Coordinates of C-alpha atoms in Angstrom, one line a residue:
Chain A
M1 CA -33.5 6.1 5.0
T2 CA -31.9 9.5 4.5
D3 CA -31.5 10.9 0.9
V4 CA -27.8 10.1 0.9
A5 CA -28.3 6.5 2.2
W6 CA -31.0 5.9 -0.4
I7 CA -28.9 7.3 -3.2
D8 CA -25.9 5.3 -2.0
A9 CA -28.0 2.0 -2.1
A10 CA -29.4 2.9 -5.5
L11 CA -25.9 3.6 -6.9
T12 CA -24.5 0.4 -5.5
S13 CA -27.3 -1.7 -6.9
A14 CA -27.1 0.0 -10.4
R15 CA -23.4 -0.2 -10.6
P16 CA -22.8 -3.5 -12.3
Q17 CA -25.4 -2.8 -15.0
A18 CA -24.3 0.9 -15.6
L19 CA -20.6 0.2 -15.5
G20 CA -21.0 -2.9 -17.7
A21 CA -22.9 -0.8 -20.3
L22 CA -20.3 2.0 -20.2
L23 CA -17.5 -0.5 -20.6
R24 CA -19.3 -1.8 -23.7
Y25 CA -19.5 1.7 -25.2
F26 CA -15.9 2.8 -24.4
R27 CA -14.2 -0.5 -24.4
N28 CA -11.8 0.8 -21.9
L29 CA -12.1 0.1 -18.2
D30 CA -10.6 3.4 -17.0
T31 CA -12.8 5.5 -19.2
A32 CA -15.9 3.5 -18.2
E33 CA -15.0 3.9 -14.5
E34 CA -14.4 7.6 -14.8
A35 CA -17.7 8.0 -16.7
F36 CA -19.6 6.1 -14.0
Q37 CA -17.9 8.1 -11.3
N38 CA -18.9 11.4 -13.0
A39 CA -22.5 10.1 -13.4
C40 CA -22.6 9.3 -9.7
L41 CA -21.4 12.8 -8.8
R42 CA -24.2 14.3 -10.8
A43 CA -26.7 11.9 -9.3
L44 CA -25.7 13.1 -5.8
K45 CA -26.2 16.7 -7.0
T46 CA -29.5 16.3 -8.8
W47 CA -31.3 13.4 -7.3
P48 CA -32.0 15.0 -3.9
Q49 CA -33.8 17.9 -5.7
N50 CA -35.4 16.2 -8.6
G51 CA -36.2 12.9 -6.9
P52 CA -34.9 9.5 -8.0
P53 CA -35.1 8.6 -11.7
R54 CA -37.4 5.8 -12.7
D55 CA -34.5 3.7 -13.8
A56 CA -31.3 4.6 -12.0
A57 CA -29.0 2.4 -14.1
A58 CA -30.4 3.9 -17.4
W59 CA -29.9 7.4 -16.0
L60 CA -26.3 6.7 -15.0
I61 CA -25.5 5.1 -18.3
M62 CA -26.9 8.0 -20.2
V63 CA -25.3 10.7 -18.1
G64 CA -22.0 8.9 -17.8
R65 CA -21.8 8.4 -21.6
N66 CA -22.7 12.1 -22.3
V67 CA -20.1 13.4 -19.9
A68 CA -17.4 11.2 -21.1
I69 CA -18.1 12.0 -24.8
D70 CA -18.0 15.7 -23.9
D71 CA -14.7 15.2 -22.2
I72 CA -13.3 13.4 -25.2
R73 CA -14.5 16.1 -27.5
R74 CA -13.0 18.8 -25.3
G75 CA -9.7 16.9 -25.2
A76 CA -9.7 16.7 -29.0
K77 CA -10.2 20.4 -29.3
Q78 CA -7.6 21.1 -26.7
Q79 CA -9.7 23.9 -25.3
P80 CA -11.6 23.3 -22.1
L81 CA -15.2 24.4 -22.1
P82 CA -17.0 25.7 -19.1
E83 CA -18.8 23.1 -16.9
D84 CA -22.4 22.7 -18.2
D85 CA -25.3 20.6 -17.0
H86 CA -27.3 20.8 -20.2
A87 CA -26.7 17.2 -21.0
I88 CA -29.1 16.4 -18.1
S89 CA -31.9 18.9 -18.9
D90 CA -33.5 16.9 -21.7
L91 CA -32.9 13.6 -19.9
D92 CA -36.4 13.0 -18.7
D93 CA -37.7 12.4 -22.2
A94 CA -34.8 10.4 -23.3
E95 CA -34.7 8.2 -20.2
S96 CA -37.7 6.1 -20.9
E97 CA -36.7 5.6 -24.5
L98 CA -33.2 4.6 -23.5
A99 CA -34.5 2.2 -20.9
E100 CA -36.6 0.5 -23.7
R101 CA -33.6 0.1 -25.9
L102 CA -31.4 -1.4 -23.2
D103 CA -33.2 -4.7 -23.1
G104 CA -32.6 -7.4 -20.6
S105 CA -30.3 -9.5 -22.7
H106 CA -27.9 -6.7 -23.3
Y107 CA -27.7 -6.0 -19.6
R108 CA -27.1 -9.6 -19.0
D109 CA -24.0 -9.8 -21.2
D110 CA -22.7 -6.4 -19.9
I111 CA -22.8 -7.5 -16.3
L112 CA -21.4 -10.9 -17.2
R113 CA -18.5 -9.3 -19.1
L114 CA -17.8 -7.0 -16.2
L115 CA -17.5 -9.9 -13.8
F116 CA -15.7 -12.0 -16.4
I117 CA -12.8 -9.6 -16.9
C118 CA -12.0 -10.0 -13.2
C119 CA -11.6 -13.8 -13.7
H120 CA -8.5 -13.5 -15.9
P121 CA -6.8 -16.9 -15.6
Q122 CA -3.4 -15.3 -15.2
L123 CA -4.5 -13.4 -12.1
P124 CA -4.0 -15.2 -8.8
A125 CA -7.2 -15.7 -6.9
T126 CA -6.6 -12.9 -4.4
Q127 CA -6.2 -10.4 -7.3
Q128 CA -9.3 -11.6 -9.0
I129 CA -11.3 -11.1 -5.8
A130 CA -9.8 -7.7 -5.1
L131 CA -10.5 -6.6 -8.7
A132 CA -14.1 -7.8 -8.6
L133 CA -14.7 -6.0 -5.3
R134 CA -13.2 -2.8 -6.7
I135 CA -14.8 -2.8 -10.1
V136 CA -18.1 -4.7 -9.8
S137 CA -19.0 -4.0 -6.2
G138 CA -17.4 -0.5 -6.1
L139 CA -15.8 -1.1 -2.7
T140 CA -13.0 1.5 -2.0
V141 CA -9.4 0.4 -2.0
K142 CA -9.4 1.1 1.7
Q143 CA -12.3 -1.2 2.4
I144 CA -10.8 -4.0 0.4
A145 CA -7.4 -3.5 2.0
R146 CA -9.1 -3.9 5.4
A147 CA -10.8 -7.2 4.4
F148 CA -7.5 -8.6 3.2
L149 CA -5.5 -7.2 6.2
V150 CA -3.0 -5.4 4.1
S151 CA -2.0 -1.8 3.8
D152 CA -3.9 0.6 1.5
A153 CA -0.8 1.1 -0.6
A154 CA -0.3 -2.6 -1.1
M155 CA -3.9 -3.1 -2.1
E156 CA -3.7 -0.1 -4.5
Q157 CA -0.7 -1.7 -6.2
R158 CA -2.4 -5.1 -6.4
I159 CA -5.4 -3.7 -8.1
T160 CA -3.4 -1.5 -10.4
R161 CA -1.4 -4.6 -11.5
A162 CA -4.6 -6.6 -12.0
K163 CA -6.1 -3.9 -14.1
A164 CA -3.1 -3.7 -16.3
A165 CA -3.3 -7.5 -16.8
V166 CA -7.0 -7.2 -17.7
A167 CA -6.3 -4.3 -20.2
K168 CA -3.8 -6.5 -22.0
A169 CA -6.2 -9.4 -22.1
N170 CA -8.5 -8.0 -24.8
V171 CA -11.7 -9.5 -23.7
P172 CA -14.0 -9.4 -26.8
F173 CA -16.9 -6.9 -26.6
E174 CA -19.1 -8.6 -29.2
T175 CA -22.2 -10.4 -27.8
P176 CA -20.9 -13.8 -26.7
G177 CA -22.2 -17.0 -28.3
A178 CA -23.9 -19.6 -26.2
P179 CA -20.8 -21.8 -25.4
E180 CA -18.7 -18.7 -24.6
R181 CA -21.4 -17.4 -22.4
S182 CA -21.6 -20.6 -20.4
E183 CA -17.8 -20.7 -20.1
R184 CA -17.9 -17.1 -18.7
L185 CA -20.7 -18.0 -16.4
A186 CA -18.7 -20.9 -14.9
A187 CA -15.6 -18.7 -14.4
V188 CA -17.7 -16.0 -12.8
A189 CA -19.4 -18.5 -10.5
A190 CA -16.0 -19.8 -9.4
M191 CA -14.9 -16.3 -8.6
L192 CA -18.0 -15.5 -6.6
Y193 CA -17.4 -18.6 -4.5
L194 CA -13.8 -17.5 -4.0
I195 CA -15.1 -14.1 -2.7
F196 CA -17.5 -16.0 -0.5
N197 CA -14.8 -18.3 0.9
E198 CA -12.4 -15.4 1.5
G199 CA -15.0 -14.1 3.9
Y200 CA -16.1 -17.5 5.2
S201 CA -12.7 -18.8 6.1
A202 CA -11.9 -15.7 8.3
S203 CA -11.3 -16.3 11.9
G204 CA -10.6 -14.3 15.1
E205 CA -10.7 -10.6 14.8
S206 CA -11.0 -10.6 11.0
I207 CA -14.4 -12.2 11.1
D208 CA -16.3 -8.9 11.3
L209 CA -14.0 -7.4 8.7
R210 CA -14.5 -10.2 6.3
A211 CA -18.2 -11.0 6.7
P212 CA -19.1 -8.3 4.2
L213 CA -17.3 -10.4 1.6
C214 CA -19.8 -13.2 2.1
E215 CA -22.7 -10.8 1.9
E216 CA -21.3 -9.3 -1.3
A217 CA -20.8 -12.7 -2.8
I218 CA -24.4 -13.6 -2.0
R219 CA -25.6 -10.3 -3.4
L220 CA -23.8 -10.9 -6.7
G221 CA -24.9 -14.5 -6.7
R222 CA -28.6 -13.3 -6.5
L223 CA -27.8 -10.8 -9.3
L224 CA -26.4 -13.6 -11.5
L225 CA -29.4 -15.7 -10.7
K226 CA -31.7 -12.9 -12.0
L227 CA -29.7 -12.7 -15.2
F228 CA -29.6 -16.5 -15.7
P229 CA -32.8 -17.7 -14.0
A230 CA -32.7 -21.2 -15.5
E231 CA -29.1 -22.2 -14.7
P232 CA -29.2 -24.9 -12.0
E233 CA -25.5 -24.5 -11.1
I234 CA -26.1 -20.8 -10.4
M235 CA -29.1 -21.8 -8.2
G236 CA -26.8 -24.3 -6.5
L237 CA -24.1 -21.7 -5.9
A238 CA -26.5 -19.2 -4.5
A239 CA -28.1 -21.9 -2.3
L240 CA -24.7 -23.1 -1.2
M241 CA -23.6 -19.7 -0.1
L242 CA -26.9 -18.9 1.7
L243 CA -27.0 -22.3 3.5
Q244 CA -23.4 -21.9 4.7
Y245 CA -23.7 -18.2 5.6
A246 CA -26.9 -19.0 7.5
R247 CA -24.7 -20.7 10.1
S248 CA -22.3 -17.8 10.7
A249 CA -23.7 -16.7 14.0
A250 CA -23.2 -20.2 15.5
R251 CA -19.7 -20.9 14.0
F252 CA -17.6 -19.2 16.7
D253 CA -18.0 -19.0 20.4
A254 CA -17.6 -15.9 22.5
N255 CA -13.9 -16.4 22.6
G256 CA -13.6 -16.7 18.8
A257 CA -13.0 -20.5 18.9
L258 CA -14.4 -22.6 16.1
V259 CA -17.6 -24.4 17.0
L260 CA -18.2 -27.6 15.1
L261 CA -21.4 -28.3 13.2
D262 CA -22.4 -30.9 15.7
D263 CA -21.9 -28.5 18.6
Q264 CA -23.5 -25.4 17.1
D265 CA -26.5 -23.8 18.7
R266 CA -28.9 -24.4 15.8
T267 CA -31.3 -21.8 17.0
L268 CA -28.7 -19.2 16.0
W269 CA -28.9 -20.3 12.4
N270 CA -30.6 -17.8 10.1
G271 CA -33.9 -19.3 9.2
K272 CA -34.6 -16.9 6.4
M273 CA -31.4 -17.7 4.5
I274 CA -32.0 -21.4 5.1
A275 CA -35.5 -21.2 3.6
E276 CA -34.2 -19.3 0.6
G277 CA -31.3 -21.8 0.1
L278 CA -33.6 -24.8 0.4
A279 CA -36.0 -23.3 -2.1
L280 CA -33.2 -22.7 -4.6
I281 CA -31.7 -26.2 -4.3
D282 CA -35.3 -27.6 -4.7
K283 CA -35.6 -25.6 -7.9
A284 CA -32.2 -26.6 -9.2
M285 CA -32.8 -30.3 -8.7
R286 CA -35.8 -30.2 -11.0
H287 CA -33.4 -29.6 -13.9
R288 CA -31.7 -33.0 -13.4
R289 CA -28.4 -31.5 -14.5
T290 CA -26.1 -32.1 -11.7
G291 CA -23.1 -30.0 -10.8
A292 CA -20.6 -29.5 -8.0
Y293 CA -22.4 -26.4 -6.5
Q294 CA -25.7 -28.2 -6.5
I295 CA -24.2 -31.3 -4.8
Q296 CA -22.4 -29.2 -2.2
A297 CA -25.6 -27.2 -1.6
A298 CA -27.6 -30.4 -1.3
I299 CA -25.1 -31.5 1.5
A300 CA -25.5 -28.2 3.2
A301 CA -29.3 -28.6 2.9
L302 CA -29.2 -31.9 4.7
H303 CA -27.4 -30.3 7.6
A304 CA -29.8 -27.3 7.5
R305 CA -32.8 -29.6 7.6
A306 CA -31.7 -31.4 10.7
A307 CA -33.1 -29.8 13.8
K308 CA -30.6 -31.8 15.9
P309 CA -27.2 -33.2 14.9
E310 CA -28.5 -36.7 15.4
D311 CA -31.2 -36.1 12.8
T312 CA -28.7 -35.6 10.1
D313 CA -29.1 -37.9 7.1
W314 CA -25.4 -39.0 7.0
A315 CA -26.1 -41.9 4.6
Q316 CA -27.5 -39.4 2.0
I317 CA -24.5 -37.1 2.7
E318 CA -22.1 -40.0 2.0
L319 CA -23.9 -40.7 -1.3
L320 CA -23.7 -37.0 -2.3
Y321 CA -19.9 -36.8 -1.5
G322 CA -19.6 -40.0 -3.6
S323 CA -21.2 -38.1 -6.6
L324 CA -19.0 -35.1 -6.0
E325 CA -15.9 -37.4 -6.0
I326 CA -16.9 -38.7 -9.4
L327 CA -17.5 -35.2 -10.7
Q328 CA -14.3 -33.7 -9.2
P329 CA -12.0 -36.4 -8.0
S330 CA -9.9 -35.0 -5.2
P331 CA -8.5 -36.5 -2.0
V332 CA -10.1 -33.6 0.0
I333 CA -13.5 -34.7 -1.1
T334 CA -12.7 -38.3 -0.2
L335 CA -11.6 -37.0 3.2
N336 CA -15.0 -35.3 3.5
R337 CA -16.8 -38.4 2.6
S338 CA -15.0 -40.3 5.3
V339 CA -16.6 -38.0 7.9
A340 CA -20.0 -39.2 6.7
V341 CA -18.7 -42.8 6.6
S342 CA -17.5 -42.5 10.2
K343 CA -21.1 -41.5 11.2
V344 CA -22.7 -44.3 9.2
R345 CA -20.3 -47.2 9.6
G346 CA -18.0 -46.1 12.4
P347 CA -14.5 -44.6 12.8
E348 CA -12.7 -47.8 11.8
A349 CA -14.2 -47.9 8.4
A350 CA -13.5 -44.2 8.0
L351 CA -9.9 -44.6 9.1
E352 CA -9.4 -47.4 6.6
M353 CA -10.8 -45.2 3.9
I354 CA -8.5 -42.3 4.5
A355 CA -5.3 -44.4 4.8
P356 CA -4.5 -44.2 1.1
L357 CA -4.8 -40.4 1.2
A358 CA -1.9 -40.0 3.6
A359 CA 0.7 -39.4 0.9
K360 CA -1.3 -36.8 -1.0
L361 CA -2.5 -34.9 2.0
S362 CA 0.7 -35.0 4.1
N363 CA 0.6 -31.2 4.3
Y364 CA -3.1 -30.8 4.9
F365 CA -4.3 -29.7 8.3
H366 CA -7.7 -31.3 8.1
F367 CA -6.3 -34.7 7.2
F368 CA -4.5 -35.0 10.5
G369 CA -7.4 -33.4 12.5
V370 CA -9.8 -35.9 11.0
Q371 CA -7.4 -38.8 11.4
G372 CA -6.8 -37.9 15.1
A373 CA -10.5 -37.7 15.8
Y374 CA -11.1 -41.2 14.4
L375 CA -8.2 -42.6 16.3
M376 CA -9.5 -41.0 19.5
Q377 CA -12.9 -42.4 18.9
L378 CA -11.3 -45.8 18.7
G379 CA -9.4 -45.2 21.9
R380 CA -6.0 -45.3 20.2
N381 CA -4.9 -42.2 22.1
D382 CA -1.2 -42.2 21.5
E383 CA -1.7 -42.3 17.8
A384 CA -4.4 -39.7 18.1
R385 CA -2.1 -37.4 19.9
E386 CA 0.5 -37.8 17.2
S387 CA -2.0 -36.9 14.5
F388 CA -3.2 -33.9 16.5
N389 CA 0.3 -32.6 16.9
R390 CA 0.9 -32.8 13.2
A391 CA -2.4 -31.0 12.6
I392 CA -1.4 -28.1 14.9
A393 CA 1.9 -27.8 13.1
L394 CA -0.1 -27.4 9.8
A395 CA -2.9 -25.2 11.2
N396 CA -3.7 -22.1 9.0
T397 CA -5.3 -20.0 11.7
S398 CA -5.0 -19.8 15.4
A399 CA -8.7 -20.9 15.7
E400 CA -7.8 -24.1 13.9
A401 CA -4.8 -24.7 16.2
D402 CA -6.9 -23.9 19.3
H403 CA -9.5 -26.3 18.3
I404 CA -7.1 -29.2 18.0
R405 CA -5.5 -28.2 21.4
M406 CA -9.0 -28.7 22.9
H407 CA -8.9 -32.3 21.7
L408 CA -5.4 -32.8 23.0
D409 CA -6.6 -31.5 26.4
R410 CA -9.3 -34.0 26.4
L411 CA -6.9 -36.8 25.7
M412 CA -4.7 -35.6 28.6
L413 CA -7.6 -35.7 30.9
E414 CA -8.4 -39.2 29.7
S415 CA -5.0 -40.5 30.3
K416 CA -5.2 -39.5 34.0
P417 CA -6.1 -42.2 36.6
P418 CA -9.5 -43.9 35.9
N419 CA -11.1 -42.2 38.9
S420 CA -10.8 -38.9 37.2
S421 CA -14.3 -37.3 37.3
R422 CA -13.8 -35.8 33.8
K423 CA -13.4 -39.3 32.2
R424 CA -15.3 -39.5 29.0
K425 CA -18.4 -41.7 29.3
T426 CA -18.3 -44.8 27.1
G427 CA -20.3 -44.5 24.0
E428 CA -19.9 -40.7 23.7
T429 CA -18.5 -39.9 20.4
L430 CA -16.4 -37.0 19.5
S431 CA -16.9 -35.1 16.4
A432 CA -14.2 -34.7 13.8
P433 CA -12.2 -31.5 14.2
S434 CA -12.7 -30.3 10.7
P435 CA -14.9 -27.8 8.8
L436 CA -16.0 -30.7 6.7
A437 CA -19.3 -32.1 5.8
G438 CA -21.0 -29.0 4.7
E439 CA -18.7 -26.6 6.4
G440 CA -17.3 -25.5 3.1
R441 CA -14.1 -26.2 1.2
G442 CA -15.9 -29.2 -0.3
G443 CA -14.6 -28.2 -3.7
G444 CA -11.0 -28.9 -2.5
Chain B
M1 CA -65.5 -6.9 2.9
L2 CA -62.2 -8.7 2.9
Y3 CA -59.2 -6.9 1.4
A4 CA -55.9 -8.3 0.3
I5 CA -53.0 -5.9 0.8
L6 CA -50.2 -6.8 -1.6
C7 CA -46.7 -5.6 -0.6
Y8 CA -44.3 -4.1 -3.2
H9 CA -40.7 -3.0 -2.6
D10 CA -37.3 -3.2 -4.3
E11 CA -36.1 -6.6 -3.2
A12 CA -32.5 -5.6 -3.7
V13 CA -33.0 -3.0 -1.0
V14 CA -35.0 -5.2 1.4
G15 CA -32.7 -8.2 0.7
G16 CA -29.8 -6.0 1.7
W17 CA -31.1 -5.2 5.1
S18 CA -28.9 -6.5 7.9
K19 CA -30.5 -9.0 10.3
D20 CA -30.9 -6.2 12.9
E21 CA -32.6 -3.9 10.4
D22 CA -34.8 -6.7 9.3
D23 CA -35.7 -7.7 12.9
A24 CA -36.5 -4.1 13.7
V25 CA -38.9 -3.7 10.9
M26 CA -40.6 -7.1 11.7
A27 CA -40.9 -6.1 15.3
K28 CA -42.7 -2.8 14.4
L29 CA -45.0 -4.7 12.0
A30 CA -45.7 -7.3 14.8
V31 CA -47.2 -4.5 16.9
V32 CA -49.6 -3.5 14.1
H33 CA -50.4 -7.2 13.4
G34 CA -51.1 -7.8 17.1
K35 CA -53.6 -4.9 17.2
L36 CA -55.4 -6.1 14.1
A37 CA -55.5 -9.7 15.4
Q38 CA -57.0 -8.6 18.7
Q39 CA -59.8 -7.0 16.8
G40 CA -60.3 -10.2 14.8
R41 CA -59.5 -8.4 11.6
L42 CA -56.3 -10.1 10.5
G43 CA -56.2 -13.0 8.1
P44 CA -53.2 -14.8 6.9
V45 CA -49.9 -12.8 6.6
A46 CA -47.1 -14.1 4.4
R47 CA -43.6 -13.0 3.6
L48 CA -42.5 -14.4 0.3
L49 CA -39.0 -15.5 -0.6
P50 CA -37.2 -13.5 -3.2
T51 CA -38.3 -13.7 -6.9
T52 CA -35.1 -15.7 -7.6
A53 CA -36.8 -18.6 -5.7
A54 CA -39.9 -18.3 -7.9
T55 CA -41.1 -20.7 -10.6
T56 CA -43.8 -19.9 -13.2
L57 CA -46.3 -22.2 -14.7
R58 CA -47.7 -20.9 -18.0
K59 CA -51.2 -22.4 -18.2
D60 CA -51.1 -22.6 -22.0
E61 CA -51.9 -25.9 -23.7
P62 CA -49.6 -27.7 -23.1
S63 CA -48.4 -25.9 -19.9
V64 CA -44.8 -24.8 -19.5
V65 CA -42.7 -24.5 -16.4
L66 CA -40.3 -21.6 -16.4
D67 CA -37.7 -20.6 -13.8
G68 CA -38.1 -17.2 -12.3
P69 CA -41.0 -14.9 -11.5
F70 CA -44.0 -14.0 -13.7
A71 CA -42.6 -11.2 -15.8
E72 CA -45.3 -10.2 -18.2
T73 CA -47.1 -7.0 -17.8
K74 CA -50.2 -7.6 -20.0
E75 CA -51.9 -9.9 -17.4
Q76 CA -53.1 -8.7 -14.0
L77 CA -53.0 -10.3 -10.6
L78 CA -56.4 -11.7 -10.0
G79 CA -56.0 -14.0 -7.0
F80 CA -53.8 -16.2 -5.0
Y81 CA -53.7 -19.5 -3.1
V82 CA -51.6 -20.6 -0.2
V83 CA -51.0 -24.4 -0.3
E84 CA -49.0 -26.8 1.6
A85 CA -46.7 -29.1 -0.4
E86 CA -43.7 -31.4 0.3
N87 CA -41.5 -29.5 -2.2
L88 CA -41.6 -27.6 -5.4
D89 CA -42.7 -30.6 -7.4
G90 CA -45.6 -31.0 -5.1
A91 CA -46.6 -27.4 -5.4
L92 CA -46.3 -27.6 -9.2
E93 CA -48.6 -30.6 -9.2
I94 CA -51.2 -28.7 -7.3
A95 CA -50.8 -25.7 -9.7
Q96 CA -51.2 -28.0 -12.7
D97 CA -54.4 -29.4 -11.2
L98 CA -55.7 -25.9 -10.8
G99 CA -54.5 -24.9 -14.2
R100 CA -56.5 -27.8 -15.9
A101 CA -59.6 -26.5 -14.2
N102 CA -58.9 -23.0 -15.3
P103 CA -56.5 -22.8 -18.3
G104 CA -55.0 -19.6 -19.6
G105 CA -52.7 -17.1 -17.9
A106 CA -50.1 -18.2 -15.5
Y107 CA -49.4 -19.1 -11.9
E108 CA -46.2 -17.9 -10.2
I109 CA -45.2 -20.4 -7.5
R110 CA -43.3 -18.6 -4.8
P111 CA -42.1 -20.3 -1.5
I112 CA -43.3 -18.5 1.6
G113 CA -40.6 -17.5 4.1
V114 CA -42.8 -16.4 7.0
F115 CA -46.5 -17.2 7.5
H116 CA -48.9 -16.2 10.2
G117 CA -52.6 -17.1 10.1
A118 CA -55.3 -19.6 10.6
F119 CA -53.7 -22.1 8.3
Q120 CA -53.8 -25.7 9.6
P121 CA -51.7 -28.0 7.4

């Protein structure tokens, strides 16, 4: 790695800790960001000559704080002083001492607070994500705008508004108590999963632009796990993201069309991420404190463990969706469970199960996609076609619509005279056209 | 004499490698491994999963299982085992067994991501 690339990586990795501590000192996000920015500029100037400091975050906190305090003093005296670098000269001695004082528990609350201010309940999800990517991850407005497919100006405005809302929110800076800490942790976990899904739900040309969102969510998830090593839901969240993202190379074909779990080339799955995800869910289960992320990760783990689709333990998946339904009752989760039911007990049972959901999910693409697939498996082709047409009308992305069209095409071929060579063999089952059963969105 | 070569790096940096970068490093290492293996001088090689996947067994009386890696600095690394187990519970059971035979200190149990060597489970 070149100097600049190394420094860049070090600054990115130190950012949450350094900015979190500066926010605690200055209690003002703009001042903290400016202080961090100034510290980074000095790092770029001095690190290539002096070599990297032993503890990059401690260095940045110290320098950022000194520079900002100097600035404030100067502002108070109303007389600008010449630029001086003296603040850095005695840093080497002070650095180790500072690092000692900034113990792990302090860091933990600083980083959690930094993430938590982005989860302000009045901010819509997209603003929470944009703010977190800007503040915590340090992505530029331009990078974030690209991922969200909006103009730089629109994103700038969105982030400015979000920051104003956060400034008014008055998040307390005292060390949080245990219940408050766990509340913050849950909100932050939910936001990380939002960031992940923002990347994971991308399709078509935006896949490459949005994949970094998944990677960033995983990076922050690992960071959270280091800060809270004994929280099973954080293990579950990290496992869930790793197990889902491990499949990313197999999820779309060369034309950008969605490839269902059953049809994916499993050799393209990322074995390293799967191993890490499985190890984490294994660890989480030992705590015997169940939670939605753990259950969803356990479902994803059952898919990851199956070398071939037919090896999938659908009975266990059905049970897990059942537990998830109890924890978070939602028609979407019932719909997901029906996919497992269709594998275990057949499409008729699954169809019966989703019938009561029709009213609640009348605007939900996946409901009609799944319903159409069950009907098709039962040979009720006219009804299947009707469901698929409704699904296409409700599709959120062109990839979703294309996928349903593929099923319609198959139905068309089937309705040709029986001597048609493309006729589906009896006994061959079609998979449900949905991203369900471990393909995310389990939370509903 | 047999030597253990223990690998240290910043896992945030290594964990941040793209698949291509990671594959490139592994391919370069495979060349060196191949050379050593041909000379009959390569024992087992293991790549560990990140420290977030680690569990620590403190071999005090009674023993305590803690999430996360072994974080103390007053003890030193004195040896290691590679064992096969169904899951973490199985690995911990083995560690407890070993711990009863040799109390004091700690075992860090870390899943292995990649393993090459003469290991026949």
